[in-house]
Amino acid sequence: MSSNDNFYKDFQEKSSGKILVDKLTKEIEANLNNEQFGVDSLAQSVGMSRSNLHRKLNKLLNTSTSRFIREYRLKRALEILKQEDITASEVAYRIGFSSATYFNTSFHKFYGYTPGDVKSRISREIEQSTQQFTNKNEKKLSIDSGSSKTTKSKNKKTVLWVTLLLVIIASALFFFNDISKKEESILGVEKTTHEKSIAVLPFKNLTGKPDLEYVSDGMTDAVISRLTKVSAIGKVIPFTSTLSYKKTKKTIKEIATELNVSTLLQGNLQISGNRIKISLQLIDATTSEHIWSEEYARDWKSDEIFGLQTELVEGIASNMNSVIAKDELADIKKTPTKSKLAYSYYLQGEFQRQKGNELSYLNAISLYEKAITVDSNFVDPYIDMANVWNMGGSVWGFYDEQIAWGNAMALLEKALKIEPTNQRVEEELNTGSFFYDWNFELVEKFYQNILGNSIHDKPSVISLDYPIKTGRPEETLKAIEYYIINDPSNVFYPFFKAEAMFYLGSTDEANEILTQTDPLYKDNWFYLRESTKLYFYLEEYEKSKIQLKKILNQFSDYPPILMWLNAVYAQMDGNSNEVIQYLGELQNEYDKGSSGSPAWFIALYYAHIKDYERTFEWLQKSYDRHEVEMTWLREEPLLAPVRNDPQYKELYEKVGFSSIGLPIKSTSDF
């Protein structure tokens, strides 16, 4: 190909690229205030597939489609704020943001200042221009010393008038900003609630048989999962968050306010013989008035049960004035298994998995295996059993780490053969690859894909935990700000936000977040464990001890992290006998080959008392065992003093942080 041909090809590509960008811009402008207009809508409007449009924009502008839409809206927001006297909340809804909070956050990240600062910045620009004018006139006055007294008087009057005008403008802008902020604070609660948002409360089990609770919970979860596929419904609260309201005495308005939704769905389930009946009530959260109610009855057969779930979703969507697209309906109608028995085993397995303890995990594995035996092509049991192995071998410390990961991988490989594009499989594989294999290169690619496609509707461990451990806590905050809009009661968000703030150096704010959150999750094992550790790093030792006591009083599970905390506080209290006892417990777990990273926590104990020779002895043992807590090596506060030590640097390289270009943190960074 000649140079002329290359030039012509480049010209054509640039020309067609400009035409495409112009067309996309016009489509976004035409749908500017339509909060439902997103990546799929834009791709459809220009006759392209979602993936093809993403590749085109990435090549032309080095950006994703979602970012292109968001940044165009933010640029229009700035224009509106400069031209009109309206609040930031009003601008948010005019440019298609369903949440004023998310708009403020996105605007600040893009421009470096908040929407409320726009007017004050204009004021400063006027002031600077006026000052330049004043200085110019004053300079002219000083140079033109031979001018008449009358001319000097006129110039001085001009300066005075300009200065007075500046004061008036500044006062007006200050008043305007003050009023705007007050309006935003008043309107914020109502306007940040998505117009079409719903929380499905756990269906009540009216069968008279407590052992059928798994059916009512399973049906609730299934309905929620299908509702998330309806793009016209902007926000659907996940089952894990509504589950906490199972036995609540809170009012409709209280629940709706906490979950930040406009609609609530209540239901109950009854079974008579082989017949299942579900009664639903759709309630307006603002007025507590019933919008719609209906009863559905079917035979307890797999095909009819899934048909019933689809019918429920169609009824809910219809009464929320939300149209289900054809492709969405096809997805909703998918039948995961044709076996009633396999589905029943699976629902029982899910019911056990949600309890999150060693016995329930054991029960869940057995039930998932039964579901797979009945229907080997039923993909969900493979994925959720893999999740049990992953969690049980890492977070909980129930199973040998490498055995757990081997079992999880085998299950996920089988799931991939059934559904090669299943996103949940990809997430579980990358989560395990990070914790067990320390495969930073693989996980970094997955993480960057998450960042480039911010439309993921659910968070993953990789989107919250991984950036903190790799020195990017600000990205964890960004993810939380995005996901919390759809799931405000998720237990992970307040904790990870507090943890991110701690690693950003905002210790007071981290402490405040935990203090406000403690009453909400006083019986949640995960939150209690993680807040106990974070309070320790915040040097809020009494608060940490309170959380530790709650765990020990409420739960029988006793992993190495609790032994370590017990040992640390025994040492701080001067109780040497208890120190020996708790270190002995950790040593015993290590000798048995237990998971839960006992060697790591022994190393941290010695780091706490500044015995760094033993610290490295046990860090090496932790590395040799491939313990999952070694993923904290870069950020662990207790290891800050030894980051310059050659032994630390060697471990850092071997674990794999350098493989993605992460330098060792400076000792002064903590």
Coordinates of C-alpha atoms in Angstrom, one line a residue, residues 10-571:
D10 CA -6.4 7.4 7.6
F11 CA -8.5 10.3 6.3
Q12 CA -11.5 8.0 5.7
E13 CA -11.2 6.5 9.2
K14 CA -11.0 9.9 10.8
S15 CA -13.9 11.2 8.7
S16 CA -16.1 8.2 9.5
G17 CA -15.0 8.4 13.1
K18 CA -16.1 12.1 13.3
I19 CA -19.4 11.2 11.7
L20 CA -20.0 8.4 14.2
V21 CA -19.1 10.7 17.2
D22 CA -21.4 13.4 15.9
K23 CA -24.2 10.9 15.5
L24 CA -23.6 9.5 19.0
T25 CA -23.6 13.0 20.4
K26 CA -26.9 13.9 18.8
E27 CA -28.5 10.8 20.1
I28 CA -27.3 11.5 23.7
E29 CA -28.5 15.1 23.4
A30 CA -31.9 13.9 22.1
N31 CA -32.2 11.7 25.2
L32 CA -30.4 13.9 27.6
N33 CA -33.0 13.8 30.4
N34 CA -33.8 10.1 29.9
E35 CA -32.0 8.3 32.7
Q36 CA -32.8 4.9 31.1
F37 CA -30.8 5.9 28.0
G38 CA -27.5 4.0 28.4
V39 CA -25.0 1.9 26.5
D40 CA -27.5 -0.5 25.0
S41 CA -29.9 2.3 23.9
L42 CA -27.1 4.2 22.3
A43 CA -25.7 1.2 20.5
Q44 CA -29.2 0.3 19.2
S45 CA -29.9 3.9 18.1
V46 CA -26.8 3.8 15.7
G47 CA -27.4 0.2 14.6
M48 CA -24.4 -1.3 16.2
S49 CA -23.9 -4.1 18.8
R50 CA -22.7 -3.0 22.2
S51 CA -19.3 -4.7 21.9
N52 CA -18.7 -3.2 18.4
L53 CA -19.5 0.3 19.6
H54 CA -17.2 -0.1 22.6
R55 CA -14.3 -1.2 20.2
K56 CA -15.0 1.8 17.9
L57 CA -15.0 4.4 20.7
N58 CA -12.0 2.8 22.3
K59 CA -10.0 3.0 19.1
L60 CA -11.2 6.6 18.2
L61 CA -11.2 8.2 21.6
N62 CA -9.6 5.7 24.0
T63 CA -12.8 5.6 26.1
S64 CA -15.6 3.2 26.9
T65 CA -19.2 3.8 25.7
S66 CA -20.5 4.4 29.3
R67 CA -17.7 6.9 29.9
F68 CA -18.5 8.7 26.6
I69 CA -22.1 9.1 27.6
R70 CA -21.3 10.2 31.2
E71 CA -18.7 12.7 30.1
Y72 CA -21.0 14.3 27.5
R73 CA -23.7 14.7 30.2
L74 CA -21.2 16.2 32.6
K75 CA -20.1 18.7 29.9
R76 CA -23.7 19.7 29.3
A77 CA -24.2 20.0 33.1
L78 CA -21.4 22.6 33.3
E79 CA -23.0 24.6 30.4
I80 CA -26.3 24.6 32.2
L81 CA -24.9 25.6 35.6
K82 CA -23.0 28.5 34.0
Q83 CA -26.1 29.7 32.1
E84 CA -29.0 29.2 34.5
D85 CA -29.7 29.8 38.1
I86 CA -30.8 26.3 39.1
T87 CA -29.7 23.8 41.8
A88 CA -27.2 21.0 41.2
S89 CA -30.1 18.5 41.9
E90 CA -32.2 20.0 39.1
V91 CA -29.3 19.8 36.7
A92 CA -28.7 16.2 37.6
Y93 CA -32.2 15.1 36.5
R94 CA -32.1 17.3 33.4
I95 CA -29.0 15.5 32.1
G96 CA -30.2 12.0 32.9
F97 CA -28.6 11.2 36.3
S98 CA -31.1 9.4 38.6
S99 CA -29.1 10.3 41.7
A100 CA -28.0 13.8 42.6
T101 CA -25.4 12.2 44.9
Y102 CA -23.8 10.2 42.1
F103 CA -24.0 13.3 39.8
N104 CA -22.1 15.4 42.4
T105 CA -19.5 12.7 42.8
S106 CA -19.0 12.2 39.0
F107 CA -18.9 16.0 38.4
H108 CA -16.2 16.5 41.1
K109 CA -14.1 13.6 39.7
F110 CA -14.3 15.0 36.2
Y111 CA -13.7 18.7 36.8
G112 CA -12.0 18.7 40.2
Y113 CA -14.7 20.9 41.8
T114 CA -18.3 20.4 42.8
P115 CA -21.4 21.7 40.9
G116 CA -22.0 24.1 43.8
D117 CA -18.6 25.6 43.1
V118 CA -19.4 26.6 39.6
K119 CA -21.0 30.0 40.5
S120 CA -18.2 30.9 42.9
R121 CA -15.6 30.1 40.2
I122 CA -17.4 32.4 37.8
S123 CA -17.4 35.0 40.5
R124 CA -13.7 34.7 41.0
E125 CA -13.2 35.0 37.2
I126 CA -15.2 38.2 37.2
E127 CA -13.2 39.4 40.2
Q128 CA -9.9 38.6 38.4
S129 CA -11.0 40.4 35.3
T130 CA -12.2 43.4 37.3
Q131 CA -8.9 43.4 39.2
Q132 CA -7.0 43.4 35.9
F133 CA -9.1 46.3 34.7
T134 CA -8.6 48.2 37.9
N135 CA -4.8 47.6 37.9
K136 CA -4.7 48.7 34.3
N137 CA -6.5 51.9 35.1
E138 CA -4.4 52.5 38.2
K139 CA -1.3 52.0 36.2
K140 CA -2.5 54.5 33.6
L141 CA -3.3 57.0 36.3
S142 CA 0.2 56.7 37.8
I143 CA 1.9 57.1 34.4
D144 CA -0.3 59.9 33.2
S145 CA 0.8 62.2 36.0
G146 CA 0.3 65.3 33.8
S147 CA -3.5 64.7 33.3
S148 CA -6.0 67.1 34.8
K149 CA -7.5 66.6 38.2
T150 CA -10.9 66.2 36.5
T151 CA -9.7 63.2 34.5
K152 CA -8.2 61.6 37.5
S153 CA -11.4 62.0 39.4
K154 CA -13.4 60.3 36.7
N155 CA -11.0 57.4 36.6
K156 CA -11.2 56.9 40.3
K157 CA -15.0 57.0 40.1
T158 CA -14.9 54.3 37.5
V159 CA -12.7 52.1 39.7
L160 CA -15.1 52.7 42.6
W161 CA -18.2 51.8 40.5
V162 CA -16.5 48.6 39.2
T163 CA -15.5 47.6 42.7
L164 CA -19.0 48.3 44.0
L165 CA -20.5 46.2 41.2
L166 CA -18.1 43.4 42.1
V167 CA -19.3 43.4 45.7
I168 CA -22.9 43.3 44.5
I169 CA -22.3 40.3 42.2
A170 CA -20.3 38.4 44.8
S171 CA -23.1 39.0 47.4
A172 CA -25.7 37.8 45.0
L173 CA -23.7 34.7 44.1
F174 CA -23.1 33.9 47.8
F175 CA -26.8 34.2 48.4
F176 CA -27.7 32.1 45.4
N177 CA -25.2 29.4 46.4
D178 CA -26.5 29.3 50.0
I179 CA -30.1 29.0 48.8
S180 CA -29.0 26.3 46.3
K181 CA -27.3 24.2 48.9
K182 CA -30.3 24.4 51.2
E183 CA -32.6 23.3 48.4
E184 CA -30.3 20.4 47.6
S185 CA -30.3 19.3 51.2
I186 CA -34.1 19.4 51.4
L187 CA -34.7 17.8 48.0
G188 CA -31.9 15.3 48.2
V189 CA -33.8 12.5 49.9
E190 CA -36.8 12.5 47.6
K191 CA -35.0 13.2 44.3
T192 CA -32.2 10.7 44.8
T193 CA -34.8 8.0 45.1
H194 CA -35.1 6.4 41.6
E195 CA -38.6 6.9 40.2
K196 CA -38.7 3.2 39.3
S197 CA -37.0 1.3 42.1
I198 CA -38.2 -1.7 44.1
A199 CA -37.3 -3.8 47.1
V200 CA -38.8 -7.3 47.3
L201 CA -39.2 -8.2 50.9
P202 CA -38.7 -11.9 51.8
F203 CA -41.9 -13.8 51.1
K204 CA -43.6 -15.1 54.2
N205 CA -43.7 -18.8 54.7
L206 CA -47.4 -19.5 55.4
T207 CA -47.1 -23.3 54.7
G208 CA -47.1 -24.0 58.5
K209 CA -43.9 -25.9 57.9
P210 CA -40.6 -24.2 59.0
D211 CA -38.6 -26.7 57.0
L212 CA -40.1 -25.2 53.8
E213 CA -38.6 -21.8 54.5
Y214 CA -36.1 -22.5 51.8
V215 CA -38.9 -22.4 49.2
S216 CA -40.2 -18.9 50.2
D217 CA -36.6 -17.6 50.3
G218 CA -35.8 -19.2 47.0
M219 CA -38.8 -17.8 45.3
T220 CA -38.0 -14.4 46.6
D221 CA -34.5 -14.6 45.3
A222 CA -35.6 -15.9 41.9
V223 CA -38.1 -13.0 41.5
I224 CA -35.4 -10.5 42.4
S225 CA -32.9 -12.0 40.0
R226 CA -35.4 -11.8 37.1
L227 CA -36.4 -8.2 38.0
T228 CA -32.8 -7.1 37.7
K229 CA -32.9 -8.1 34.0
V230 CA -35.6 -5.4 33.4
S231 CA -33.7 -2.3 32.4
A232 CA -36.8 -0.1 32.6
I233 CA -36.7 -0.7 36.4
G234 CA -33.8 1.4 37.4
K235 CA -33.0 -0.1 40.8
V236 CA -33.7 -3.5 42.3
I237 CA -32.4 -4.2 45.8
P238 CA -30.5 -7.6 46.0
F239 CA -31.9 -10.5 48.1
T240 CA -28.9 -10.4 50.5
S241 CA -29.9 -6.9 51.5
T242 CA -33.7 -7.5 51.8
L243 CA -33.1 -10.7 53.8
S244 CA -32.3 -8.6 56.9
Y245 CA -35.9 -7.4 56.9
K246 CA -37.4 -10.9 57.2
K247 CA -38.6 -10.4 60.7
T248 CA -38.5 -6.7 60.9
K249 CA -41.1 -4.6 62.7
K250 CA -40.2 -1.5 60.8
T251 CA -42.8 0.4 58.8
I252 CA -43.0 0.5 55.0
K253 CA -41.7 4.1 55.0
E254 CA -38.8 3.2 57.3
I255 CA -37.7 0.3 55.1
A256 CA -38.1 2.3 51.9
T257 CA -36.1 5.2 53.3
E258 CA -33.3 2.8 54.4
L259 CA -33.2 1.1 51.1
N260 CA -33.8 4.3 49.1
V261 CA -36.6 2.9 46.9
S262 CA -40.0 4.2 45.7
T263 CA -41.8 0.8 45.7
L264 CA -42.0 -2.2 48.0
L265 CA -43.3 -5.7 47.2
Q266 CA -44.6 -7.9 50.0
G267 CA -45.7 -11.5 49.4
N268 CA -46.5 -14.8 51.1
L269 CA -46.3 -18.4 50.0
Q270 CA -48.6 -21.3 50.6
I271 CA -48.4 -24.9 49.6
S272 CA -51.3 -27.4 49.6
G273 CA -50.5 -30.8 48.3
N274 CA -48.7 -30.3 45.0
R275 CA -50.1 -26.8 44.6
I276 CA -48.1 -23.6 45.3
K277 CA -49.8 -20.2 45.7
I278 CA -48.1 -16.9 46.0
S279 CA -49.9 -13.7 47.0
L280 CA -48.3 -10.3 46.2
Q281 CA -48.9 -6.7 47.2
L282 CA -47.1 -3.8 45.5
I283 CA -46.9 -0.7 47.7
D284 CA -46.1 2.9 47.1
A285 CA -43.3 3.6 49.6
T286 CA -44.2 7.4 49.8
T287 CA -47.9 7.0 50.7
S288 CA -47.9 3.4 51.9
E289 CA -50.9 2.9 49.5
H290 CA -51.4 -0.4 47.7
I291 CA -50.7 -0.1 44.0
W292 CA -51.6 -3.6 43.0
S293 CA -52.3 -7.1 44.5
E294 CA -52.6 -10.5 42.9
E295 CA -52.6 -14.2 43.6
Y296 CA -50.8 -16.8 41.5
A297 CA -51.2 -20.5 41.8
R298 CA -49.4 -23.4 39.9
D299 CA -48.4 -27.0 40.3
W300 CA -45.1 -27.6 42.0
K301 CA -43.4 -28.7 38.8
S302 CA -40.1 -27.2 37.5
D303 CA -41.6 -25.9 34.2
E304 CA -44.6 -24.4 36.0
I305 CA -42.5 -22.9 38.8
F306 CA -40.2 -21.0 36.4
G307 CA -43.3 -20.0 34.4
L308 CA -44.8 -18.7 37.6
Q309 CA -41.7 -16.7 38.4
T310 CA -41.8 -15.1 34.9
E311 CA -45.5 -14.3 35.4
L312 CA -44.8 -12.6 38.7
V313 CA -42.1 -10.4 37.2
E314 CA -44.3 -9.5 34.3
G315 CA -47.1 -8.5 36.7
I316 CA -44.7 -6.4 38.9
A317 CA -43.1 -4.7 35.9
S318 CA -46.5 -3.9 34.3
N319 CA -47.8 -2.3 37.5
M320 CA -44.6 -0.2 37.8
N321 CA -45.2 1.0 34.2
S322 CA -42.0 -0.7 33.1
V323 CA -41.8 -2.3 29.7
I324 CA -39.9 -5.5 29.4
A325 CA -37.8 -5.6 26.2
K326 CA -38.1 -8.8 24.0
D327 CA -34.5 -9.9 24.7
E328 CA -35.0 -9.3 28.4
L329 CA -38.2 -11.4 28.4
A330 CA -36.4 -14.2 26.6
D331 CA -33.7 -14.0 29.3
I332 CA -36.3 -14.0 32.1
K333 CA -38.0 -17.0 30.6
K334 CA -34.9 -19.2 30.6
T335 CA -35.3 -22.4 32.5
P336 CA -32.2 -23.3 34.4
T337 CA -33.3 -27.0 35.0
K338 CA -36.2 -29.2 33.9
S339 CA -36.0 -31.2 37.1
K340 CA -38.2 -30.2 40.0
L341 CA -36.1 -32.3 42.4
A342 CA -32.8 -30.7 41.2
Y343 CA -34.3 -27.3 41.7
S344 CA -35.6 -28.2 45.2
Y345 CA -32.1 -29.4 46.2
Y346 CA -30.6 -26.3 44.8
L347 CA -33.0 -24.0 46.8
Q348 CA -32.2 -25.9 50.0
G349 CA -28.5 -25.5 49.2
E350 CA -28.8 -21.7 48.8
F351 CA -30.8 -21.5 52.0
Q352 CA -27.9 -23.2 53.9
R353 CA -25.2 -21.2 52.1
Q354 CA -26.8 -17.9 53.2
K355 CA -26.3 -18.9 56.9
G356 CA -22.5 -18.7 56.4
N357 CA -21.1 -21.1 59.0
E358 CA -19.2 -24.4 58.8
L359 CA -22.1 -26.7 59.4
S360 CA -24.4 -24.8 56.9
Y361 CA -21.6 -24.9 54.3
L362 CA -21.2 -28.6 54.7
N363 CA -25.0 -29.0 54.3
A364 CA -25.0 -26.7 51.2
I365 CA -22.2 -28.8 49.5
S366 CA -24.2 -32.0 50.0
L367 CA -27.4 -30.4 48.6
Y368 CA -25.6 -28.9 45.6
E369 CA -24.1 -32.3 44.8
K370 CA -27.5 -33.9 44.9
A371 CA -28.9 -31.2 42.5
I372 CA -26.0 -31.9 40.1
T373 CA -26.6 -35.7 40.3
V374 CA -30.2 -35.2 39.3
D375 CA -29.4 -32.7 36.5
S376 CA -25.7 -32.5 35.5
N377 CA -26.4 -29.6 33.1
F378 CA -27.9 -27.4 35.9
V379 CA -25.1 -24.7 36.1
D380 CA -26.1 -22.8 39.2
P381 CA -25.2 -25.5 41.8
Y382 CA -21.6 -25.7 40.3
I383 CA -21.1 -22.0 40.7
D384 CA -22.5 -21.7 44.2
M385 CA -20.7 -24.8 45.4
A386 CA -17.5 -23.3 44.1
N387 CA -18.3 -20.1 46.0
V388 CA -18.7 -22.2 49.2
W389 CA -15.2 -23.8 48.7
N390 CA -13.7 -20.4 47.9
M391 CA -15.1 -18.7 50.9
G392 CA -14.6 -21.6 53.2
G393 CA -11.0 -22.0 52.3
S394 CA -10.1 -18.3 52.5
V395 CA -12.4 -16.0 54.5
W396 CA -13.7 -18.6 57.0
G397 CA -10.8 -20.9 57.3
F398 CA -12.9 -24.1 57.2
Y399 CA -11.0 -26.0 54.5
D400 CA -7.4 -26.6 53.5
E401 CA -6.8 -23.6 51.1
Q402 CA -5.3 -25.5 48.1
I403 CA -7.9 -28.3 48.4
A404 CA -10.7 -25.7 48.5
W405 CA -9.3 -23.9 45.5
G406 CA -8.8 -27.2 43.6
N407 CA -12.4 -28.2 44.2
A408 CA -13.7 -24.8 43.2
M409 CA -11.7 -24.8 40.0
A410 CA -12.9 -28.2 39.0
L411 CA -16.5 -27.1 39.5
L412 CA -16.0 -23.8 37.6
E413 CA -14.5 -25.6 34.7
K414 CA -17.5 -27.9 34.4
A415 CA -19.8 -24.8 34.6
L416 CA -17.9 -23.2 31.8
K417 CA -18.5 -26.2 29.6
I418 CA -22.2 -25.8 30.1
E419 CA -22.2 -21.9 29.8
P420 CA -18.9 -20.6 28.4
T421 CA -19.9 -17.0 28.8
N422 CA -21.3 -17.0 32.3
Q423 CA -20.1 -13.9 34.1
R424 CA -20.4 -15.4 37.6
V425 CA -18.0 -18.2 36.6
E426 CA -15.5 -15.6 35.5
E427 CA -15.8 -13.7 38.8
E428 CA -15.3 -16.8 40.9
L429 CA -12.3 -17.9 38.9
N430 CA -10.6 -14.5 39.2
T431 CA -11.4 -14.2 42.9
G432 CA -9.8 -17.6 43.5
S433 CA -6.9 -16.8 41.2
F434 CA -6.1 -13.7 43.4
F435 CA -6.4 -15.3 46.8
Y436 CA -5.0 -18.7 46.2
D437 CA -2.7 -18.4 43.1
W438 CA -1.6 -14.7 43.6
N439 CA -2.0 -14.4 39.8
F440 CA -1.8 -10.6 39.7
E441 CA -1.4 -10.4 36.0
L442 CA -4.6 -12.3 35.3
V443 CA -6.7 -10.6 38.0
E444 CA -5.4 -7.1 36.9
K445 CA -6.9 -7.7 33.4
F446 CA -10.2 -8.7 34.9
Y447 CA -10.1 -5.7 37.2
Q448 CA -9.4 -3.3 34.4
N449 CA -12.3 -4.8 32.5
I450 CA -14.5 -4.0 35.4
L451 CA -13.3 -0.4 35.4
G452 CA -13.8 -0.1 31.7
N453 CA -17.4 -1.4 32.0
S454 CA -18.8 0.4 35.0
I455 CA -22.3 -0.9 34.1
H456 CA -21.6 -4.1 36.1
D457 CA -24.8 -4.3 38.2
K458 CA -23.2 -6.2 41.1
P459 CA -19.9 -5.7 43.0
S460 CA -17.3 -8.4 43.2
V461 CA -14.6 -9.0 45.7
I462 CA -12.2 -7.9 43.0
S463 CA -13.9 -4.5 42.7
L464 CA -13.7 -3.7 46.4
D465 CA -10.9 -5.7 48.1
Y466 CA -8.3 -5.9 45.3
P467 CA -7.8 -2.2 44.7
I468 CA -7.1 -1.6 48.5
K469 CA -4.6 -4.4 48.6
T470 CA -2.8 -3.0 45.5
G471 CA -2.6 0.6 46.8
R472 CA -5.7 2.1 45.0
P473 CA -8.2 2.7 47.9
E474 CA -9.7 5.7 46.0
E475 CA -10.9 3.2 43.4
T476 CA -12.7 1.2 46.0
L477 CA -14.5 4.4 47.1
K478 CA -15.5 5.1 43.5
A479 CA -16.9 1.5 43.2
I480 CA -18.9 1.9 46.4
E481 CA -20.3 5.2 45.3
Y482 CA -21.5 3.5 42.1
Y483 CA -22.9 0.4 43.6
I484 CA -24.4 1.8 46.8
I485 CA -27.1 3.6 44.7
N486 CA -28.7 0.2 43.9
D487 CA -27.9 -1.5 47.2
P488 CA -27.7 1.0 50.1
S489 CA -27.9 -1.6 52.9
N490 CA -25.2 -3.9 51.7
V491 CA -22.9 -4.8 54.7
F492 CA -19.8 -4.7 52.5
Y493 CA -20.1 -1.0 51.6
P494 CA -19.7 0.8 54.9
F495 CA -16.9 -1.5 56.0
F496 CA -14.9 -1.2 52.7
K497 CA -15.5 2.6 52.7
A498 CA -14.1 2.9 56.2
E499 CA -11.2 0.7 55.2
A500 CA -10.5 2.7 52.1
M501 CA -10.6 6.0 54.1
F502 CA -8.1 4.5 56.6
Y503 CA -5.7 3.6 53.8
L504 CA -6.1 7.1 52.4
G505 CA -5.1 8.6 55.8
S506 CA -8.6 9.8 56.8
T507 CA -8.6 8.0 60.1
D508 CA -11.3 10.2 61.7
E509 CA -13.7 9.6 58.9
A510 CA -13.0 5.9 59.0
N511 CA -13.7 5.8 62.7
E512 CA -16.9 7.8 62.2
I513 CA -18.2 5.5 59.5
L514 CA -17.6 2.4 61.7
T515 CA -19.2 4.1 64.8
Q516 CA -22.3 4.9 62.8
T517 CA -22.5 1.5 61.2
D518 CA -21.9 -0.7 64.3
P519 CA -25.5 -0.8 65.5
L520 CA -26.8 -1.9 62.1
Y521 CA -24.6 -5.0 61.9
K522 CA -24.1 -6.1 65.5
D523 CA -24.9 -9.7 64.6
N524 CA -23.1 -9.9 61.2
W525 CA -20.0 -12.2 61.4
F526 CA -18.2 -10.5 58.5
Y527 CA -18.7 -7.0 59.7
L528 CA -17.8 -7.8 63.3
R529 CA -14.6 -9.5 62.3
E530 CA -13.4 -6.8 59.9
S531 CA -14.4 -3.9 62.2
T532 CA -12.6 -5.5 65.1
K533 CA -9.4 -5.6 63.0
L534 CA -9.9 -2.0 61.6
Y535 CA -10.6 -0.5 65.0
F536 CA -7.3 -2.1 66.1
Y537 CA -5.4 -0.3 63.3
L538 CA -7.3 2.9 64.2
E539 CA -6.0 2.5 67.7
E540 CA -9.6 2.4 69.0
Y541 CA -8.7 -0.5 71.2
E542 CA -11.8 -0.5 73.5
K543 CA -14.1 -0.4 70.5
S544 CA -12.2 -3.3 68.9
K545 CA -12.5 -5.3 72.1
I546 CA -16.2 -4.8 72.2
Q547 CA -16.6 -6.1 68.6
L548 CA -14.3 -9.0 69.4
K549 CA -16.4 -9.9 72.5
K550 CA -19.6 -9.8 70.3
I551 CA -18.1 -12.4 67.9
L552 CA -16.9 -14.7 70.7
N553 CA -20.3 -14.6 72.4
Q554 CA -22.5 -15.0 69.3
F555 CA -20.5 -17.4 67.1
S556 CA -18.8 -20.7 67.6
D557 CA -16.4 -20.4 64.6
Y558 CA -13.0 -19.4 65.9
P559 CA -10.5 -18.7 63.0
P560 CA -6.8 -17.7 63.4
I561 CA -7.6 -14.0 63.1
L562 CA -9.5 -14.1 66.4
M563 CA -6.7 -16.0 68.1
W564 CA -4.3 -13.3 66.9
L565 CA -6.4 -10.4 68.2
N566 CA -6.8 -12.2 71.5
A567 CA -3.0 -12.6 71.7
V568 CA -2.4 -8.9 70.9
Y569 CA -4.8 -7.7 73.5
A570 CA -3.5 -10.1 76.1
Q571 CA 0.0 -8.7 75.5

